[in-house]
mmCIF file with all atom_site columns, C-alpha atoms in Angstrom:
data_model
loop_
_atom_site.group_PDB
_atom_site.id
_atom_site.type_symbol
_atom_site.label_atom_id
_atom_site.label_alt_id
_atom_site.label_comp_id
_atom_site.label_asym_id
_atom_site.label_entity_id
_atom_site.label_seq_id
_atom_site.pdbx_PDB_ins_code
_atom_site.Cartn_x
_atom_site.Cartn_y
_atom_site.Cartn_z
_atom_site.occupancy
_atom_site.B_iso_or_equiv
_atom_site.pdbx_formal_charge
_atom_site.auth_seq_id
_atom_site.auth_comp_id
_atom_site.auth_asym_id
_atom_site.auth_atom_id
_atom_site.pdbx_PDB_model_num
ATOM 1   C CA . MET A 1 1   ? -53.806 -0.021  -45.059 1.00 75.00 ? 1   MET A CA 1
ATOM 2   C CA . LYS A 1 2   ? -51.795 0.641   -41.962 1.00 89.00 ? 2   LYS A CA 1
ATOM 3   C CA . ILE A 1 3   ? -51.074 4.020   -40.800 1.00 88.00 ? 3   ILE A CA 1
ATOM 4   C CA . CYS A 1 4   ? -47.611 4.934   -39.230 1.00 86.00 ? 4   CYS A CA 1
ATOM 5   C CA . LYS A 1 5   ? -48.011 5.620   -35.322 1.00 84.00 ? 5   LYS A CA 1
ATOM 6   C CA . GLU A 1 6   ? -45.887 8.972   -36.259 1.00 84.00 ? 6   GLU A CA 1
ATOM 7   C CA . ALA A 1 7   ? -48.870 10.252  -37.589 1.00 83.00 ? 7   ALA A CA 1
ATOM 8   C CA . LEU A 1 8   ? -50.900 10.257  -34.520 1.00 87.00 ? 8   LEU A CA 1
ATOM 9   C CA . PRO A 1 9   ? -49.795 13.872  -33.192 1.00 87.00 ? 9   PRO A CA 1
ATOM 10  C CA . TYR A 1 10  ? -50.892 15.227  -36.659 1.00 87.00 ? 10  TYR A CA 1
ATOM 11  C CA . ALA A 1 11  ? -53.785 13.434  -37.033 1.00 90.00 ? 11  ALA A CA 1
ATOM 12  C CA . LEU A 1 12  ? -54.914 14.521  -33.501 1.00 93.00 ? 12  LEU A CA 1
ATOM 13  C CA . PHE A 1 13  ? -54.475 18.152  -34.116 1.00 93.00 ? 13  PHE A CA 1
ATOM 14  C CA . TRP A 1 14  ? -56.606 17.997  -36.880 1.00 91.00 ? 14  TRP A CA 1
ATOM 15  C CA . GLY A 1 15  ? -59.073 15.714  -35.229 1.00 90.00 ? 15  GLY A CA 1
ATOM 16  C CA . ILE A 1 16  ? -59.702 17.732  -32.042 1.00 93.00 ? 16  ILE A CA 1
ATOM 17  C CA . LEU A 1 17  ? -60.059 21.276  -34.625 1.00 93.00 ? 17  LEU A CA 1
ATOM 18  C CA . ILE A 1 18  ? -62.916 19.398  -36.244 1.00 92.00 ? 18  ILE A CA 1
ATOM 19  C CA . SER A 1 19  ? -64.601 18.203  -33.066 1.00 92.00 ? 19  SER A CA 1
ATOM 20  C CA . VAL A 1 20  ? -64.054 21.704  -31.720 1.00 90.00 ? 20  VAL A CA 1
ATOM 21  C CA . SER A 1 21  ? -65.627 23.250  -34.447 1.00 89.00 ? 21  SER A CA 1
ATOM 22  C CA . SER A 1 22  ? -68.588 20.399  -34.820 1.00 88.00 ? 22  SER A CA 1
ATOM 23  C CA . VAL A 1 23  ? -69.244 21.283  -30.776 1.00 84.00 ? 23  VAL A CA 1
ATOM 24  C CA . PHE A 1 24  ? -69.649 25.145  -31.881 1.00 82.00 ? 24  PHE A CA 1
ATOM 25  C CA . SER A 1 25  ? -71.466 24.231  -34.992 1.00 80.00 ? 25  SER A CA 1
ATOM 26  C CA . PHE A 1 26  ? -68.927 26.229  -37.133 1.00 83.00 ? 26  PHE A CA 1
ATOM 27  C CA . TYR A 1 27  ? -69.775 22.719  -39.973 1.00 85.00 ? 27  TYR A CA 1
ATOM 28  C CA . ILE A 1 28  ? -67.778 24.462  -42.916 1.00 88.00 ? 28  ILE A CA 1
ATOM 29  C CA . LEU A 1 29  ? -64.855 24.782  -40.553 1.00 89.00 ? 29  LEU A CA 1
ATOM 30  C CA . SER A 1 30  ? -65.294 21.491  -39.619 1.00 90.00 ? 30  SER A CA 1
ATOM 31  C CA . VAL A 1 31  ? -65.116 20.457  -43.368 1.00 91.00 ? 31  VAL A CA 1
ATOM 32  C CA . LEU A 1 32  ? -62.271 22.369  -44.202 1.00 92.00 ? 32  LEU A CA 1
ATOM 33  C CA . PHE A 1 33  ? -60.252 20.904  -41.416 1.00 93.00 ? 33  PHE A CA 1
ATOM 34  C CA . LEU A 1 34  ? -61.330 17.317  -42.891 1.00 94.00 ? 34  LEU A CA 1
ATOM 35  C CA . PHE A 1 35  ? -58.580 17.489  -45.767 1.00 94.00 ? 35  PHE A CA 1
ATOM 36  C CA . PRO A 1 36  ? -55.878 18.194  -43.732 1.00 91.00 ? 36  PRO A CA 1
ATOM 37  C CA . PHE A 1 37  ? -56.785 15.329  -41.374 1.00 93.00 ? 37  PHE A CA 1
ATOM 38  C CA . LEU A 1 38  ? -57.078 12.857  -44.568 1.00 93.00 ? 38  LEU A CA 1
ATOM 39  C CA . PHE A 1 39  ? -54.106 13.680  -45.966 1.00 90.00 ? 39  PHE A CA 1
ATOM 40  C CA . THR A 1 40  ? -52.123 13.554  -42.664 1.00 88.00 ? 40  THR A CA 1
ATOM 41  C CA . LEU A 1 41  ? -53.445 9.669   -43.075 1.00 91.00 ? 41  LEU A CA 1
ATOM 42  C CA . PHE A 1 42  ? -52.722 9.324   -46.642 1.00 91.00 ? 42  PHE A CA 1
ATOM 43  C CA . PHE A 1 43  ? -49.422 10.831  -46.262 1.00 88.00 ? 43  PHE A CA 1
ATOM 44  C CA . PHE A 1 44  ? -48.269 8.545   -43.298 1.00 89.00 ? 44  PHE A CA 1
ATOM 45  C CA . ARG A 1 45  ? -49.751 5.416   -44.702 1.00 92.00 ? 45  ARG A CA 1
ATOM 46  C CA . ASP A 1 46  ? -47.421 2.175   -44.631 1.00 92.00 ? 46  ASP A CA 1
ATOM 47  C CA . PRO A 1 47  ? -48.051 0.021   -47.285 1.00 92.00 ? 47  PRO A CA 1
ATOM 48  C CA . LYS A 1 48  ? -46.553 -3.641  -46.237 1.00 91.00 ? 48  LYS A CA 1
ATOM 49  C CA . ARG A 1 49  ? -43.733 -4.424  -48.703 1.00 92.00 ? 49  ARG A CA 1
ATOM 50  C CA . ASN A 1 50  ? -41.513 -7.518  -48.843 1.00 89.00 ? 50  ASN A CA 1
ATOM 51  C CA . TYR A 1 51  ? -38.395 -8.128  -50.843 1.00 89.00 ? 51  TYR A CA 1
ATOM 52  C CA . LYS A 1 52  ? -38.116 -11.777 -51.787 1.00 86.00 ? 52  LYS A CA 1
ATOM 53  C CA . GLY A 1 53  ? -35.491 -11.151 -55.171 1.00 86.00 ? 53  GLY A CA 1
ATOM 54  C CA . ASP A 1 54  ? -32.352 -11.379 -55.804 1.00 87.00 ? 54  ASP A CA 1
ATOM 55  C CA . GLU A 1 55  ? -29.510 -10.469 -52.833 1.00 86.00 ? 55  GLU A CA 1
ATOM 56  C CA . ASN A 1 56  ? -27.282 -9.465  -55.046 1.00 90.00 ? 56  ASN A CA 1
ATOM 57  C CA . VAL A 1 57  ? -28.549 -5.879  -55.439 1.00 95.00 ? 57  VAL A CA 1
ATOM 58  C CA . ILE A 1 58  ? -28.802 -2.536  -53.711 1.00 96.00 ? 58  ILE A CA 1
ATOM 59  C CA . LEU A 1 59  ? -32.431 -1.733  -53.211 1.00 97.00 ? 59  LEU A CA 1
ATOM 60  C CA . SER A 1 60  ? -34.102 1.602   -53.317 1.00 97.00 ? 60  SER A CA 1
ATOM 61  C CA . PRO A 1 61  ? -33.790 3.211   -49.657 1.00 97.00 ? 61  PRO A CA 1
ATOM 62  C CA . ALA A 1 62  ? -37.000 5.374   -50.526 1.00 96.00 ? 62  ALA A CA 1
ATOM 63  C CA . ASP A 1 63  ? -40.118 6.140   -53.069 1.00 97.00 ? 63  ASP A CA 1
ATOM 64  C CA . GLY A 1 64  ? -39.203 9.188   -55.412 1.00 96.00 ? 64  GLY A CA 1
ATOM 65  C CA . LYS A 1 65  ? -37.694 10.112  -58.537 1.00 97.00 ? 65  LYS A CA 1
ATOM 66  C CA . ILE A 1 66  ? -34.038 9.690   -58.820 1.00 97.00 ? 66  ILE A CA 1
ATOM 67  C CA . ILE A 1 67  ? -32.982 13.789  -59.496 1.00 95.00 ? 67  ILE A CA 1
ATOM 68  C CA . LYS A 1 68  ? -29.136 12.974  -59.188 1.00 95.00 ? 68  LYS A CA 1
ATOM 69  C CA . ILE A 1 69  ? -26.717 10.270  -60.634 1.00 96.00 ? 69  ILE A CA 1
ATOM 70  C CA . LYS A 1 70  ? -22.830 10.413  -60.049 1.00 94.00 ? 70  LYS A CA 1
ATOM 71  C CA . GLU A 1 71  ? -19.945 8.211   -60.530 1.00 95.00 ? 71  GLU A CA 1
ATOM 72  C CA . GLU A 1 72  ? -17.001 9.726   -58.724 1.00 93.00 ? 72  GLU A CA 1
ATOM 73  C CA . ASN A 1 73  ? -13.921 8.260   -56.674 1.00 93.00 ? 73  ASN A CA 1
ATOM 74  C CA . GLY A 1 74  ? -14.938 4.648   -57.058 1.00 93.00 ? 74  GLY A CA 1
ATOM 75  C CA . PHE A 1 75  ? -18.413 5.410   -55.540 1.00 95.00 ? 75  PHE A CA 1
ATOM 76  C CA . PHE A 1 76  ? -22.344 5.954   -57.275 1.00 96.00 ? 76  PHE A CA 1
ATOM 77  C CA . PHE A 1 77  ? -23.787 8.501   -55.685 1.00 96.00 ? 77  PHE A CA 1
ATOM 78  C CA . ILE A 1 78  ? -27.962 8.606   -55.985 1.00 97.00 ? 78  ILE A CA 1
ATOM 79  C CA . SER A 1 79  ? -30.184 11.076  -55.062 1.00 96.00 ? 79  SER A CA 1
ATOM 80  C CA . ILE A 1 80  ? -33.716 10.380  -54.654 1.00 96.00 ? 80  ILE A CA 1
ATOM 81  C CA . PHE A 1 81  ? -36.203 13.100  -54.014 1.00 93.00 ? 81  PHE A CA 1
ATOM 82  C CA . MET A 1 82  ? -39.423 12.212  -52.370 1.00 91.00 ? 82  MET A CA 1
ATOM 83  C CA . SER A 1 83  ? -42.705 14.423  -53.109 1.00 89.00 ? 83  SER A CA 1
ATOM 84  C CA . ILE A 1 84  ? -45.017 15.347  -50.518 1.00 86.00 ? 84  ILE A CA 1
ATOM 85  C CA . PHE A 1 85  ? -47.443 12.350  -52.344 1.00 90.00 ? 85  PHE A CA 1
ATOM 86  C CA . ASN A 1 86  ? -44.816 9.708   -51.937 1.00 93.00 ? 86  ASN A CA 1
ATOM 87  C CA . VAL A 1 87  ? -44.380 7.028   -49.015 1.00 93.00 ? 87  VAL A CA 1
ATOM 88  C CA . HIS A 1 88  ? -42.025 9.002   -46.706 1.00 90.00 ? 88  HIS A CA 1
ATOM 89  C CA . ILE A 1 89  ? -40.963 5.528   -45.035 1.00 94.00 ? 89  ILE A CA 1
ATOM 90  C CA . ASN A 1 90  ? -36.895 4.608   -45.840 1.00 96.00 ? 90  ASN A CA 1
ATOM 91  C CA . ARG A 1 91  ? -35.518 1.364   -45.415 1.00 96.00 ? 91  ARG A CA 1
ATOM 92  C CA . SER A 1 92  ? -32.257 -0.343  -45.397 1.00 97.00 ? 92  SER A CA 1
ATOM 93  C CA . PRO A 1 93  ? -30.744 -0.954  -49.361 1.00 97.00 ? 93  PRO A CA 1
ATOM 94  C CA . ILE A 1 94  ? -28.869 -4.043  -47.792 1.00 96.00 ? 94  ILE A CA 1
ATOM 95  C CA . LYS A 1 95  ? -28.977 -6.655  -45.547 1.00 95.00 ? 95  LYS A CA 1
ATOM 96  C CA . GLY A 1 96  ? -26.634 -5.754  -42.355 1.00 96.00 ? 96  GLY A CA 1
ATOM 97  C CA . ARG A 1 97  ? -25.948 -4.132  -39.694 1.00 98.00 ? 97  ARG A CA 1
ATOM 98  C CA . ILE A 1 98  ? -25.952 -0.815  -38.869 1.00 97.00 ? 98  ILE A CA 1
ATOM 99  C CA . LYS A 1 99  ? -22.839 0.220   -38.218 1.00 97.00 ? 99  LYS A CA 1
ATOM 100 C CA . GLU A 1 100 ? -23.611 4.222   -37.998 1.00 95.00 ? 100 GLU A CA 1
ATOM 101 C CA . SER A 1 101 ? -26.248 6.428   -37.731 1.00 95.00 ? 101 SER A CA 1
ATOM 102 C CA . ARG A 1 102 ? -25.677 9.971   -36.895 1.00 93.00 ? 102 ARG A CA 1
ATOM 103 C CA . HIS A 1 103 ? -27.715 13.003  -36.700 1.00 91.00 ? 103 HIS A CA 1
ATOM 104 C CA . PHE A 1 104 ? -27.099 16.660  -37.774 1.00 87.00 ? 104 PHE A CA 1
ATOM 105 C CA . GLN A 1 105 ? -28.689 19.899  -37.029 1.00 86.00 ? 105 GLN A CA 1
ATOM 106 C CA . GLY A 1 106 ? -29.079 22.166  -40.075 1.00 75.00 ? 106 GLY A CA 1
ATOM 107 C CA . THR A 1 107 ? -31.334 24.192  -42.399 1.00 74.00 ? 107 THR A CA 1
ATOM 108 C CA . PHE A 1 108 ? -34.262 23.353  -44.522 1.00 72.00 ? 108 PHE A CA 1
ATOM 109 C CA . ILE A 1 109 ? -33.844 24.571  -47.884 1.00 72.00 ? 109 ILE A CA 1
ATOM 110 C CA . ALA A 1 110 ? -35.980 23.018  -50.822 1.00 66.00 ? 110 ALA A CA 1
ATOM 111 C CA . ALA A 1 111 ? -34.675 19.415  -50.582 1.00 63.00 ? 111 ALA A CA 1
ATOM 112 C CA . TYR A 1 112 ? -33.891 19.359  -54.467 1.00 64.00 ? 112 TYR A CA 1
ATOM 113 C CA . LYS A 1 113 ? -30.984 21.406  -54.313 1.00 70.00 ? 113 LYS A CA 1
ATOM 114 C CA . ASP A 1 114 ? -27.713 20.032  -54.375 1.00 70.00 ? 114 ASP A CA 1
ATOM 115 C CA . LYS A 1 115 ? -26.266 21.934  -51.479 1.00 70.00 ? 115 LYS A CA 1
ATOM 116 C CA . SER A 1 116 ? -29.463 20.516  -48.887 1.00 68.00 ? 116 SER A CA 1
ATOM 117 C CA . SER A 1 117 ? -27.270 17.380  -48.760 1.00 71.00 ? 117 SER A CA 1
ATOM 118 C CA . GLU A 1 118 ? -24.345 19.254  -46.856 1.00 72.00 ? 118 GLU A CA 1
ATOM 119 C CA . GLU A 1 119 ? -26.518 21.976  -45.108 1.00 71.00 ? 119 GLU A CA 1
ATOM 120 C CA . ASN A 1 120 ? -30.011 20.580  -44.224 1.00 80.00 ? 120 ASN A CA 1
ATOM 121 C CA . GLU A 1 121 ? -30.889 18.764  -41.123 1.00 85.00 ? 121 GLU A CA 1
ATOM 122 C CA . ARG A 1 122 ? -30.088 15.334  -41.747 1.00 89.00 ? 122 ARG A CA 1
ATOM 123 C CA . VAL A 1 123 ? -29.920 11.345  -40.435 1.00 93.00 ? 123 VAL A CA 1
ATOM 124 C CA . GLU A 1 124 ? -26.884 9.744   -41.931 1.00 95.00 ? 124 GLU A CA 1
ATOM 125 C CA . TRP A 1 125 ? -27.069 5.584   -42.119 1.00 97.00 ? 125 TRP A CA 1
ATOM 126 C CA . VAL A 1 126 ? -24.012 2.926   -42.716 1.00 97.00 ? 126 VAL A CA 1
ATOM 127 C CA . VAL A 1 127 ? -25.417 -0.478  -43.133 1.00 97.00 ? 127 VAL A CA 1
ATOM 128 C CA . GLN A 1 128 ? -22.458 -3.122  -43.412 1.00 96.00 ? 128 GLN A CA 1
ATOM 129 C CA . ASN A 1 129 ? -22.598 -6.647  -44.015 1.00 92.00 ? 129 ASN A CA 1
ATOM 130 C CA . GLU A 1 130 ? -19.743 -9.428  -44.676 1.00 90.00 ? 130 GLU A CA 1
ATOM 131 C CA . ASN A 1 131 ? -19.096 -8.232  -48.744 1.00 86.00 ? 131 ASN A CA 1
ATOM 132 C CA . GLU A 1 132 ? -19.712 -4.318  -48.396 1.00 90.00 ? 132 GLU A CA 1
ATOM 133 C CA . GLU A 1 133 ? -21.583 -1.092  -46.785 1.00 92.00 ? 133 GLU A CA 1
ATOM 134 C CA . VAL A 1 134 ? -23.733 1.412   -48.084 1.00 95.00 ? 134 VAL A CA 1
ATOM 135 C CA . GLU A 1 135 ? -24.122 4.770   -46.898 1.00 96.00 ? 135 GLU A CA 1
ATOM 136 C CA . PHE A 1 136 ? -27.280 6.639   -47.145 1.00 95.00 ? 136 PHE A CA 1
ATOM 137 C CA . VAL A 1 137 ? -28.767 9.772   -45.739 1.00 94.00 ? 137 VAL A CA 1
ATOM 138 C CA . GLN A 1 138 ? -32.088 10.961  -44.930 1.00 94.00 ? 138 GLN A CA 1
ATOM 139 C CA . ILE A 1 139 ? -32.471 14.669  -45.561 1.00 89.00 ? 139 ILE A CA 1
ATOM 140 C CA . ALA A 1 140 ? -35.290 16.948  -44.273 1.00 83.00 ? 140 ALA A CA 1
ATOM 141 C CA . GLY A 1 141 ? -36.598 19.571  -46.843 1.00 72.00 ? 141 GLY A CA 1
ATOM 142 C CA . LEU A 1 142 ? -38.421 22.602  -46.957 1.00 70.00 ? 142 LEU A CA 1
ATOM 143 C CA . VAL A 1 143 ? -41.946 20.951  -45.813 1.00 62.00 ? 143 VAL A CA 1
ATOM 144 C CA . ALA A 1 144 ? -40.167 18.578  -43.933 1.00 54.00 ? 144 ALA A CA 1
ATOM 145 C CA . ARG A 1 145 ? -38.670 19.266  -40.977 1.00 66.00 ? 145 ARG A CA 1
ATOM 146 C CA . ARG A 1 146 ? -38.777 16.455  -39.064 1.00 79.00 ? 146 ARG A CA 1
ATOM 147 C CA . ILE A 1 147 ? -37.203 12.841  -39.191 1.00 88.00 ? 147 ILE A CA 1
ATOM 148 C CA . HIS A 1 148 ? -37.952 9.906   -37.053 1.00 88.00 ? 148 HIS A CA 1
ATOM 149 C CA . PRO A 1 149 ? -35.226 6.953   -37.082 1.00 92.00 ? 149 PRO A CA 1
ATOM 150 C CA . LEU A 1 150 ? -36.791 3.970   -36.456 1.00 93.00 ? 150 LEU A CA 1
ATOM 151 C CA . LYS A 1 151 ? -33.452 1.505   -35.877 1.00 95.00 ? 151 LYS A CA 1
ATOM 152 C CA . LYS A 1 152 ? -30.519 2.340   -33.493 1.00 94.00 ? 152 LYS A CA 1
ATOM 153 C CA . GLU A 1 153 ? -26.449 1.933   -34.111 1.00 95.00 ? 153 GLU A CA 1
ATOM 154 C CA . GLY A 1 154 ? -25.826 -2.078  -33.890 1.00 95.00 ? 154 GLY A CA 1
ATOM 155 C CA . GLU A 1 155 ? -28.965 -3.104  -34.851 1.00 97.00 ? 155 GLU A CA 1
ATOM 156 C CA . PHE A 1 156 ? -29.406 -5.930  -37.235 1.00 96.00 ? 156 PHE A CA 1
ATOM 157 C CA . VAL A 1 157 ? -31.650 -5.122  -40.683 1.00 96.00 ? 157 VAL A CA 1
ATOM 158 C CA . GLU A 1 158 ? -32.785 -7.265  -43.399 1.00 95.00 ? 158 GLU A CA 1
ATOM 159 C CA . MET A 1 159 ? -33.143 -5.948  -47.303 1.00 95.00 ? 159 MET A CA 1
ATOM 160 C CA . GLY A 1 160 ? -36.013 -3.261  -47.299 1.00 95.00 ? 160 GLY A CA 1
ATOM 161 C CA . GLU A 1 161 ? -36.570 -3.418  -43.693 1.00 96.00 ? 161 GLU A CA 1
ATOM 162 C CA . LYS A 1 162 ? -38.012 -0.179  -42.359 1.00 95.00 ? 162 LYS A CA 1
ATOM 163 C CA . ILE A 1 163 ? -35.419 1.766   -40.883 1.00 96.00 ? 163 ILE A CA 1
ATOM 164 C CA . GLY A 1 164 ? -36.675 5.374   -40.758 1.00 93.00 ? 164 GLY A CA 1
ATOM 165 C CA . LEU A 1 165 ? -39.488 8.243   -41.750 1.00 91.00 ? 165 LEU A CA 1
ATOM 166 C CA . ILE A 1 166 ? -39.313 12.055  -42.854 1.00 87.00 ? 166 ILE A CA 1
ATOM 167 C CA . ALA A 1 167 ? -42.586 14.050  -42.259 1.00 80.00 ? 167 ALA A CA 1
ATOM 168 C CA . PHE A 1 168 ? -43.741 15.943  -45.739 1.00 73.00 ? 168 PHE A CA 1
ATOM 169 C CA . GLY A 1 169 ? -41.511 15.829  -48.562 1.00 66.00 ? 169 GLY A CA 1
ATOM 170 C CA . SER A 1 170 ? -37.793 15.180  -48.585 1.00 85.00 ? 170 SER A CA 1
ATOM 171 C CA . ARG A 1 171 ? -34.920 13.830  -50.083 1.00 90.00 ? 171 ARG A CA 1
ATOM 172 C CA . VAL A 1 172 ? -32.687 10.159  -49.784 1.00 95.00 ? 172 VAL A CA 1
ATOM 173 C CA . ASP A 1 173 ? -28.736 10.416  -50.727 1.00 95.00 ? 173 ASP A CA 1
ATOM 174 C CA . ILE A 1 174 ? -27.299 6.870   -51.329 1.00 97.00 ? 174 ILE A CA 1
ATOM 175 C CA . LYS A 1 175 ? -23.493 6.179   -51.625 1.00 95.00 ? 175 LYS A CA 1
ATOM 176 C CA . LEU A 1 176 ? -22.463 2.910   -53.024 1.00 93.00 ? 176 LEU A CA 1
ATOM 177 C CA . GLN A 1 177 ? -19.402 1.256   -54.557 1.00 91.00 ? 177 GLN A CA 1
ATOM 178 C CA . SER A 1 178 ? -18.994 1.009   -58.108 1.00 90.00 ? 178 SER A CA 1
ATOM 179 C CA . LYS A 1 179 ? -16.619 -1.297  -58.505 1.00 89.00 ? 179 LYS A CA 1
ATOM 180 C CA . ASN A 1 180 ? -18.358 -4.932  -60.194 1.00 89.00 ? 180 ASN A CA 1
ATOM 181 C CA . ARG A 1 181 ? -21.659 -2.959  -60.133 1.00 92.00 ? 181 ARG A CA 1
ATOM 182 C CA . LYS A 1 182 ? -24.135 -1.836  -62.484 1.00 94.00 ? 182 LYS A CA 1
ATOM 183 C CA . LEU A 1 183 ? -26.684 0.560   -62.358 1.00 96.00 ? 183 LEU A CA 1
ATOM 184 C CA . LEU A 1 184 ? -30.259 -0.359  -63.092 1.00 97.00 ? 184 LEU A CA 1
ATOM 185 C CA . VAL A 1 185 ? -31.762 3.068   -62.916 1.00 97.00 ? 185 VAL A CA 1
ATOM 186 C CA . ASN A 1 186 ? -31.340 6.283   -64.762 1.00 97.00 ? 186 ASN A CA 1
ATOM 187 C CA . LEU A 1 187 ? -32.096 9.842   -64.237 1.00 97.00 ? 187 LEU A CA 1
ATOM 188 C CA . GLY A 1 188 ? -35.484 10.869  -63.699 1.00 96.00 ? 188 GLY A CA 1
ATOM 189 C CA . ASP A 1 189 ? -36.618 6.959   -63.029 1.00 98.00 ? 189 ASP A CA 1
ATOM 190 C CA . ASN A 1 190 ? -39.528 6.344   -60.650 1.00 98.00 ? 190 ASN A CA 1
ATOM 191 C CA . VAL A 1 191 ? -38.333 3.845   -57.896 1.00 98.00 ? 191 VAL A CA 1
ATOM 192 C CA . LYS A 1 192 ? -40.104 2.606   -54.454 1.00 97.00 ? 192 LYS A CA 1
ATOM 193 C CA . GLY A 1 193 ? -38.570 1.807   -51.542 1.00 95.00 ? 193 GLY A CA 1
ATOM 194 C CA . CYS A 1 194 ? -37.756 -2.076  -50.874 1.00 95.00 ? 194 CYS A CA 1
ATOM 195 C CA . LEU A 1 195 ? -38.624 -2.681  -54.253 1.00 96.00 ? 195 LEU A CA 1
ATOM 196 C CA . THR A 1 196 ? -36.759 -1.365  -56.827 1.00 97.00 ? 196 THR A CA 1
ATOM 197 C CA . PRO A 1 197 ? -33.020 -2.305  -57.442 1.00 97.00 ? 197 PRO A CA 1
ATOM 198 C CA . LEU A 1 198 ? -30.965 0.618   -58.153 1.00 97.00 ? 198 LEU A CA 1
ATOM 199 C CA . ALA A 1 199 ? -27.835 -1.423  -58.961 1.00 96.00 ? 199 ALA A CA 1
ATOM 200 C CA . LYS A 1 200 ? -26.106 -5.051  -59.171 1.00 94.00 ? 200 LYS A CA 1
ATOM 201 C CA . LYS A 1 201 ? -23.023 -7.125  -58.724 1.00 88.00 ? 201 LYS A CA 1
ATOM 202 C CA . VAL A 1 202 ? -21.451 -8.070  -62.076 1.00 86.00 ? 202 VAL A CA 1
#
């Protein structure tokens, strides 16, 4: 399986510790350092995914568990919590052009708390096409403290195309119009980025 290039500095750090420990015959330490090295490779895995289904849907931008669903003022608000065991690559929910990409400095409280949406470090994306626009937010968490954007404002993206990555546990919020839309997921559902439709046109 492919590994994201963003894994390199983390893997290199643990790899150096393993090498130095081995050179000085600290084999127990070498074995201990091997575990975070392997976990780094696991965390930054990049499974190949392509969406070939109905284009009249909004895809999940992330792997994880749905921890919040709210309908308010003509919009659905959906929050997806990503544990350290989920794939952390985030993807575009629709086909279109990146209208906005904004980075906000912030705190690093636990991502499952509601206030993390407004207080934590985050990157807000707006993707727009001729029919609609969808906003989603990458939110850093207590452990996740680094957001890696993979696209820029003005670029065109396909449905499910990689748009960013968050390192080590986090949250993604998505906002979409509720008019003529039917939700396809429920609170507590596990979803996969690029593969799970969140809503469809009706």
